[in-house]
Amino acid sequence: MPTMLNKNPYAAYTQSALETEVMVASPHKLILMLFDGAIQAIANARRFLQEKNIPEKGRMISKAIAIVDEGLRLSLNKEVGGELAEQLDALYEYVSNILLEANLNNDDAKLEQASRLLAETRDA
């Protein structure tokens, strides 16, 4: 629990609402939230790249990579999911690599590709 008071009431409300949503969400809903978070982080990275705000672009790409690697990939159960879980794991690794390349090269096309792959997978 945070020890410092948040000076932005809207941010505090948003954080509280998100925490509540996570606590009551089904496993399926949690996965959708991870996809949405990664896609939103990439959208923010693209915006920061266009604004030439490279530090924030990097922070958003790092956030997207963390969601993909520590959320989506770690949620896979390869014993139960079999070949599908293996394919998703390979896709998530590929997306993380695309994001890393996008970050290193300030490549908006790579960001768009990663976002599209995640959105298509989310919708499947």
Coordinates of N, CA, C and O in Angstrom, one line a residue:
M1 N 0.8 -1.2 0.0 CA 0.0 0.0 0.0 C 0.9 1.2 0.0 O 1.8 1.3 0.8
P2 N 0.6 2.2 -0.8 CA 1.4 3.4 -0.9 C 1.4 4.2 0.4 O 0.4 4.3 1.1
T3 N 2.5 4.8 0.8 CA 2.6 5.5 2.0 C 2.5 7.0 1.7 O 2.2 7.8 2.6
M4 N 2.7 7.4 0.5 CA 2.5 8.8 0.1 C 1.2 9.1 -0.4 O 0.6 8.3 -1.2
L5 N 0.6 10.2 -0.1 CA -0.7 10.6 -0.7 C -0.5 11.1 -2.1 O 0.5 11.7 -2.5
N6 N -1.4 10.6 -3.0 CA -1.3 11.0 -4.4 C -1.9 12.4 -4.5 O -3.0 12.7 -4.1
K7 N -1.2 13.3 -5.1 CA -1.6 14.7 -5.2 C -2.6 14.9 -6.4 O -3.2 15.9 -6.5
N8 N -2.8 13.9 -7.2 CA -3.7 14.0 -8.3 C -4.9 13.1 -8.0 O -4.8 11.9 -8.1
P9 N -6.0 13.6 -7.6 CA -7.2 12.8 -7.2 C -7.7 11.9 -8.4 O -8.1 10.8 -8.1
Y10 N -7.6 12.4 -9.6 CA -8.1 11.6 -10.7 C -7.2 10.4 -10.9 O -7.7 9.3 -11.1
A11 N -5.9 10.5 -10.7 CA -4.9 9.4 -10.9 C -5.2 8.4 -9.7 O -5.1 7.2 -9.9
A12 N -5.4 8.9 -8.5 CA -5.7 8.1 -7.4 C -7.0 7.3 -7.6 O -7.1 6.1 -7.4
Y13 N -8.0 7.9 -8.2 CA -9.3 7.2 -8.5 C -9.1 6.2 -9.5 O -9.6 5.1 -9.4
T14 N -8.4 6.5 -10.6 CA -8.1 5.6 -11.7 C -7.3 4.4 -11.2 O -7.7 3.3 -11.6
Q15 N -6.3 4.6 -10.4 CA -5.5 3.5 -9.8 C -6.4 2.6 -9.0 O -6.3 1.4 -9.1
S16 N -7.2 3.2 -8.1 CA -8.1 2.4 -7.3 C -9.1 1.6 -8.1 O -9.4 0.5 -7.8
A17 N -9.7 2.2 -9.1 CA -10.6 1.5 -10.0 C -10.0 0.4 -10.7 O -10.5 -0.7 -10.8
L18 N -8.7 0.6 -11.2 CA -8.0 -0.5 -11.8 C -7.7 -1.7 -10.9 O -7.9 -2.8 -11.2
E19 N -7.3 -1.3 -9.7 CA -7.0 -2.4 -8.7 C -8.3 -3.2 -8.4 O -8.2 -4.4 -8.3
T20 N -9.4 -2.5 -8.2 CA -10.6 -3.2 -8.0 C -11.0 -4.1 -9.2 O -11.4 -5.2 -9.0
E21 N -10.8 -3.6 -10.4 CA -11.2 -4.4 -11.6 C -10.3 -5.6 -11.7 O -10.8 -6.7 -12.0
V22 N -9.0 -5.5 -11.3 CA -8.1 -6.6 -11.3 C -8.5 -7.7 -10.3 O -8.5 -8.9 -10.6
M23 N -8.9 -7.2 -9.1 CA -9.3 -8.2 -8.0 C -10.5 -9.0 -8.4 O -10.6 -10.1 -8.0
V24 N -11.4 -8.5 -9.1 CA -12.7 -9.2 -9.4 C -12.7 -9.8 -10.8 O -13.7 -10.5 -11.1
A25 N -11.7 -9.6 -11.6 CA -11.7 -10.1 -13.0 C -11.4 -11.6 -13.0 O -10.7 -12.2 -12.3
S26 N -12.0 -12.2 -14.1 CA -11.8 -13.6 -14.4 C -10.4 -13.7 -15.0 O -9.9 -12.7 -15.5
P27 N -9.8 -14.9 -15.1 CA -8.5 -15.1 -15.7 C -8.6 -14.6 -17.2 O -7.6 -13.9 -17.7
H28 N -9.7 -14.8 -17.9 CA -9.8 -14.4 -19.3 C -9.8 -12.9 -19.3 O -9.1 -12.3 -20.2
K29 N -10.5 -12.2 -18.4 CA -10.5 -10.7 -18.4 C -9.2 -10.2 -18.1 O -8.8 -9.2 -18.6
L30 N -8.4 -10.8 -17.2 CA -7.1 -10.4 -16.9 C -6.2 -10.4 -18.1 O -5.4 -9.5 -18.3
I31 N -6.3 -11.4 -18.9 CA -5.5 -11.5 -20.1 C -5.8 -10.4 -21.1 O -5.0 -9.8 -21.7
L32 N -7.1 -10.1 -21.2 CA -7.6 -9.0 -22.1 C -7.0 -7.7 -21.6 O -6.6 -6.9 -22.4
M33 N -7.0 -7.5 -20.3 CA -6.5 -6.3 -19.7 C -5.0 -6.2 -20.0 O -4.5 -5.1 -20.2
L34 N -4.2 -7.3 -19.9 CA -2.8 -7.3 -20.3 C -2.6 -6.8 -21.7 O -1.8 -6.0 -22.0
F35 N -3.4 -7.4 -22.6 CA -3.3 -7.0 -24.0 C -3.6 -5.5 -24.2 O -2.9 -4.8 -24.9
D36 N -4.7 -5.1 -23.6 CA -5.1 -3.7 -23.7 C -4.0 -2.8 -23.1 O -3.7 -1.7 -23.7
G37 N -3.3 -3.2 -22.0 CA -2.3 -2.4 -21.4 C -1.1 -2.3 -22.3 O -0.5 -1.2 -22.5
A38 N -0.7 -3.4 -23.0 CA 0.5 -3.4 -23.9 C 0.2 -2.6 -25.1 O 1.0 -1.8 -25.6
I39 N -1.0 -2.7 -25.7 CA -1.4 -2.0 -26.9 C -1.5 -0.5 -26.5 O -1.0 0.4 -27.3
Q40 N -2.0 -0.1 -25.4 CA -2.0 1.3 -25.0 C -0.6 1.9 -24.8 O -0.3 3.0 -25.2
A41 N 0.3 1.1 -24.2 CA 1.7 1.5 -24.0 C 2.4 1.8 -25.3 O 3.1 2.7 -25.5
I42 N 2.1 0.9 -26.3 CA 2.7 1.1 -27.6 C 2.1 2.3 -28.3 O 2.9 3.1 -28.9
A43 N 0.8 2.6 -28.1 CA 0.2 3.8 -28.7 C 0.9 5.0 -28.1 O 1.2 6.0 -28.8
N44 N 1.1 5.0 -26.8 CA 1.7 6.1 -26.1 C 3.2 6.3 -26.6 O 3.6 7.4 -26.8
A45 N 3.9 5.1 -26.8 CA 5.3 5.2 -27.3 C 5.3 5.8 -28.7 O 6.2 6.6 -29.0
R46 N 4.3 5.5 -29.5 CA 4.3 6.1 -30.9 C 4.0 7.6 -30.8 O 4.7 8.3 -31.6
R47 N 3.2 8.0 -29.9 CA 2.9 9.4 -29.7 C 4.2 10.1 -29.3 O 4.5 11.2 -29.8
F48 N 4.8 9.6 -28.3 CA 6.1 10.2 -27.8 C 7.2 10.2 -28.8 O 7.9 11.2 -28.9
L49 N 7.2 9.2 -29.7 CA 8.2 9.1 -30.7 C 7.9 10.3 -31.7 O 8.9 11.0 -32.1
Q50 N 6.7 10.5 -32.1 CA 6.3 11.6 -33.0 C 6.6 12.9 -32.3 O 7.0 13.9 -33.1
E51 N 6.5 13.0 -31.0 CA 6.8 14.3 -30.3 C 8.3 14.4 -30.0 O 8.7 15.4 -29.4
K52 N 9.1 13.5 -30.4 CA 10.5 13.4 -30.2 C 10.9 13.4 -28.7 O 11.9 13.9 -28.3
N53 N 10.0 12.9 -27.9 CA 10.2 12.7 -26.5 C 10.7 11.3 -26.3 O 10.0 10.4 -25.9
I54 N 12.0 11.1 -26.5 CA 12.7 9.8 -26.6 C 12.7 9.1 -25.2 O 12.4 7.9 -25.1
P55 N 12.9 9.8 -24.1 CA 12.9 9.1 -22.8 C 11.5 8.5 -22.5 O 11.5 7.4 -22.1
E56 N 10.5 9.3 -22.8 CA 9.1 8.7 -22.5 C 8.8 7.6 -23.5 O 8.1 6.6 -23.1
K57 N 9.2 7.7 -24.7 CA 9.0 6.7 -25.7 C 9.7 5.4 -25.2 O 9.1 4.3 -25.2
G58 N 10.9 5.5 -24.7 CA 11.6 4.3 -24.2 C 10.9 3.7 -23.0 O 10.8 2.5 -22.8
R59 N 10.4 4.6 -22.1 CA 9.7 4.1 -20.9 C 8.4 3.4 -21.3 O 8.1 2.3 -20.7
M60 N 7.7 3.9 -22.3 CA 6.5 3.2 -22.7 C 6.8 1.9 -23.4 O 6.0 0.9 -23.2
I61 N 7.8 1.8 -24.2 CA 8.2 0.6 -24.9 C 8.6 -0.5 -23.8 O 8.2 -1.6 -23.9
S62 N 9.4 0.0 -22.8 CA 9.8 -0.9 -21.7 C 8.6 -1.4 -21.0 O 8.5 -2.6 -20.6
K63 N 7.6 -0.6 -20.8 CA 6.3 -1.0 -20.1 C 5.6 -2.1 -21.0 O 5.2 -3.1 -20.5
A64 N 5.5 -1.9 -22.3 CA 4.9 -2.8 -23.2 C 5.7 -4.2 -23.2 O 5.0 -5.2 -23.1
I65 N 7.0 -4.1 -23.2 CA 7.8 -5.4 -23.2 C 7.5 -6.1 -21.8 O 7.4 -7.3 -21.8
A66 N 7.5 -5.4 -20.7 CA 7.3 -6.0 -19.4 C 5.9 -6.7 -19.4 O 5.8 -7.8 -18.9
I67 N 4.9 -6.0 -20.0 CA 3.5 -6.6 -20.0 C 3.6 -7.9 -20.8 O 3.0 -8.9 -20.4
V68 N 4.2 -7.9 -22.0 CA 4.3 -9.0 -22.8 C 5.1 -10.2 -22.2 O 4.6 -11.3 -22.1
D69 N 6.2 -9.8 -21.6 CA 7.1 -10.9 -21.1 C 6.7 -11.4 -19.7 O 6.7 -12.6 -19.4
E70 N 6.3 -10.4 -18.8 CA 6.0 -10.8 -17.4 C 4.5 -11.0 -17.2 O 4.1 -11.6 -16.2
G71 N 3.7 -10.7 -18.2 CA 2.3 -10.9 -18.0 C 1.8 -12.0 -19.0 O 1.4 -13.1 -18.5
L72 N 1.8 -11.7 -20.2 CA 1.3 -12.6 -21.2 C 2.1 -13.9 -21.3 O 1.5 -15.0 -21.3
R73 N 3.4 -13.8 -21.4 CA 4.2 -15.0 -21.6 C 4.2 -15.9 -20.3 O 4.1 -17.1 -20.4
L74 N 4.2 -15.2 -19.1 CA 4.2 -16.0 -17.9 C 2.9 -16.6 -17.6 O 2.8 -17.5 -16.8
S75 N 1.8 -16.1 -18.2 CA 0.5 -16.7 -17.9 C 0.2 -17.9 -18.7 O -0.8 -18.6 -18.5
L76 N 1.1 -18.2 -19.7 CA 0.9 -19.4 -20.5 C 1.2 -20.7 -19.7 O 2.2 -20.8 -19.0
N77 N 0.3 -21.7 -19.9 CA 0.5 -23.0 -19.3 C 0.8 -23.9 -20.4 O -0.2 -24.4 -21.0
K78 N 2.0 -24.2 -20.6 CA 2.4 -25.0 -21.8 C 2.0 -26.5 -21.6 O 1.8 -27.2 -22.6
E79 N 1.9 -26.9 -20.4 CA 1.5 -28.3 -20.2 C 0.0 -28.5 -20.6 O -0.3 -29.5 -21.2
V80 N -0.8 -27.6 -20.2 CA -2.2 -27.7 -20.6 C -2.5 -27.1 -22.0 O -3.3 -27.7 -22.7
G81 N -1.9 -26.0 -22.3 CA -2.1 -25.4 -23.6 C -1.5 -26.0 -24.8 O -1.8 -25.7 -26.0
G82 N -0.5 -26.9 -24.6 CA 0.1 -27.6 -25.7 C 0.7 -26.8 -26.8 O 1.4 -25.8 -26.5
E83 N 0.4 -27.2 -28.0 CA 1.0 -26.5 -29.2 C 0.5 -25.0 -29.3 O 1.3 -24.2 -29.6
L84 N -0.7 -24.7 -28.9 CA -1.2 -23.3 -28.9 C -0.4 -22.5 -28.0 O 0.0 -21.4 -28.4
A85 N -0.1 -22.9 -26.8 CA 0.6 -22.2 -25.8 C 2.1 -22.0 -26.3 O 2.6 -20.9 -26.2
E86 N 2.6 -23.0 -27.0 CA 4.0 -22.9 -27.6 C 4.0 -21.8 -28.7 O 4.9 -21.0 -28.8
Q87 N 3.0 -21.8 -29.5 CA 2.9 -20.8 -30.6 C 2.7 -19.4 -30.0 O 3.3 -18.5 -30.5
L88 N 1.9 -19.3 -29.0 CA 1.7 -17.9 -28.4 C 3.0 -17.5 -27.7 O 3.4 -16.3 -27.8
D89 N 3.7 -18.4 -27.1 CA 5.0 -18.0 -26.5 C 6.0 -17.5 -27.5 O 6.6 -16.5 -27.3
A90 N 6.0 -18.2 -28.7 CA 6.9 -17.7 -29.8 C 6.5 -16.4 -30.3 O 7.3 -15.5 -30.6
L91 N 5.2 -16.2 -30.4 CA 4.6 -14.9 -30.9 C 5.0 -13.8 -29.9 O 5.5 -12.7 -30.3
Y92 N 4.8 -14.0 -28.6 CA 5.1 -13.0 -27.6 C 6.6 -12.7 -27.6 O 7.0 -11.5 -27.5
E93 N 7.5 -13.7 -27.8 CA 8.9 -13.4 -27.9 C 9.2 -12.6 -29.1 O 10.0 -11.7 -29.0
Y94 N 8.6 -12.9 -30.2 CA 8.8 -12.1 -31.4 C 8.3 -10.7 -31.2 O 9.1 -9.7 -31.6
V95 N 7.2 -10.5 -30.6 CA 6.7 -9.1 -30.3 C 7.7 -8.3 -29.4 O 8.0 -7.2 -29.7
S96 N 8.2 -9.0 -28.4 CA 9.2 -8.3 -27.5 C 10.4 -7.9 -28.3 O 10.9 -6.8 -28.1
N97 N 10.8 -8.8 -29.2 CA 12.0 -8.5 -30.0 C 11.7 -7.3 -31.0 O 12.6 -6.4 -31.2
I98 N 10.5 -7.3 -31.6 CA 10.2 -6.1 -32.4 C 10.2 -4.8 -31.6 O 10.7 -3.8 -32.1
L99 N 9.6 -4.9 -30.4 CA 9.6 -3.7 -29.6 C 11.0 -3.3 -29.2 O 11.3 -2.0 -29.2
L100 N 11.9 -4.2 -28.9 CA 13.3 -3.8 -28.6 C 13.9 -3.2 -29.8 O 14.6 -2.1 -29.7
E101 N 13.7 -3.7 -31.0 CA 14.3 -3.1 -32.2 C 13.7 -1.7 -32.4 O 14.4 -0.8 -32.8
A102 N 12.4 -1.6 -32.2 CA 11.7 -0.3 -32.4 C 12.3 0.7 -31.4 O 12.5 1.9 -31.8
N103 N 12.6 0.3 -30.2 CA 13.2 1.2 -29.2 C 14.6 1.6 -29.6 O 14.9 2.8 -29.6
L104 N 15.4 0.7 -30.0 CA 16.8 1.0 -30.4 C 16.9 1.9 -31.6 O 17.8 2.7 -31.7
N105 N 16.0 1.7 -32.6 CA 16.1 2.4 -33.9 C 15.0 3.5 -34.0 O 14.9 4.0 -35.1
N106 N 14.2 3.8 -33.0 CA 13.1 4.8 -33.1 C 12.3 4.5 -34.4 O 12.1 5.4 -35.2
D107 N 11.8 3.3 -34.5 CA 11.2 2.7 -35.7 C 9.6 2.6 -35.4 O 9.2 1.7 -34.8
D108 N 8.9 3.6 -35.9 CA 7.5 3.6 -35.8 C 6.8 2.5 -36.5 O 5.8 1.9 -36.0
A109 N 7.3 2.0 -37.6 CA 6.7 0.9 -38.3 C 6.8 -0.4 -37.5 O 5.9 -1.2 -37.5
K110 N 7.9 -0.6 -36.7 CA 8.0 -1.7 -35.8 C 7.0 -1.6 -34.7 O 6.4 -2.6 -34.3
L111 N 6.8 -0.4 -34.2 CA 5.8 -0.2 -33.1 C 4.4 -0.6 -33.7 O 3.6 -1.2 -33.0
E112 N 4.1 -0.1 -34.9 CA 2.8 -0.4 -35.5 C 2.6 -1.9 -35.7 O 1.6 -2.5 -35.4
Q113 N 3.7 -2.6 -36.1 CA 3.6 -4.0 -36.3 C 3.3 -4.8 -35.0 O 2.5 -5.7 -35.0
A114 N 4.0 -4.4 -34.0 CA 3.8 -5.0 -32.7 C 2.4 -4.8 -32.2 O 1.8 -5.7 -31.7
S115 N 1.9 -3.6 -32.3 CA 0.6 -3.3 -31.9 C -0.5 -4.1 -32.7 O -1.4 -4.6 -32.1
R116 N -0.3 -4.2 -34.0 CA -1.2 -4.9 -34.8 C -1.2 -6.4 -34.4 O -2.3 -7.0 -34.3
L117 N 0.0 -7.0 -34.2 CA 0.1 -8.4 -33.8 C -0.7 -8.7 -32.5 O -1.4 -9.6 -32.4
L118 N -0.5 -7.8 -31.6 CA -1.1 -7.9 -30.3 C -2.6 -7.8 -30.4 O -3.4 -8.5 -29.8
A119 N -3.1 -6.8 -31.2 CA -4.5 -6.5 -31.4 C -5.2 -7.7 -32.1 O -6.3 -8.2 -31.7
E120 N -4.5 -8.3 -33.1 CA -5.1 -9.4 -33.8 C -5.2 -10.7 -32.9 O -6.1 -11.4 -32.9
T121 N -4.1 -10.8 -32.0 CA -4.1 -12.0 -31.1 C -5.2 -11.8 -30.0 O -5.9 -12.7 -29.7
R122 N -5.3 -10.5 -29.5 CA -6.4 -10.2 -28.5 C -7.7 -10.6 -29.1 O -8.6 -11.1 -28.4
D123 N -8.0 -10.2 -30.3 CA -9.3 -10.3 -30.9 C -9.6 -11.8 -31.3 O -10.8 -12.1 -31.4
A124 N -8.6 -12.6 -31.4 CA -8.8 -14.0 -31.7 C -9.4 -14.7 -30.5 O -9.8 -15.3 -29.9

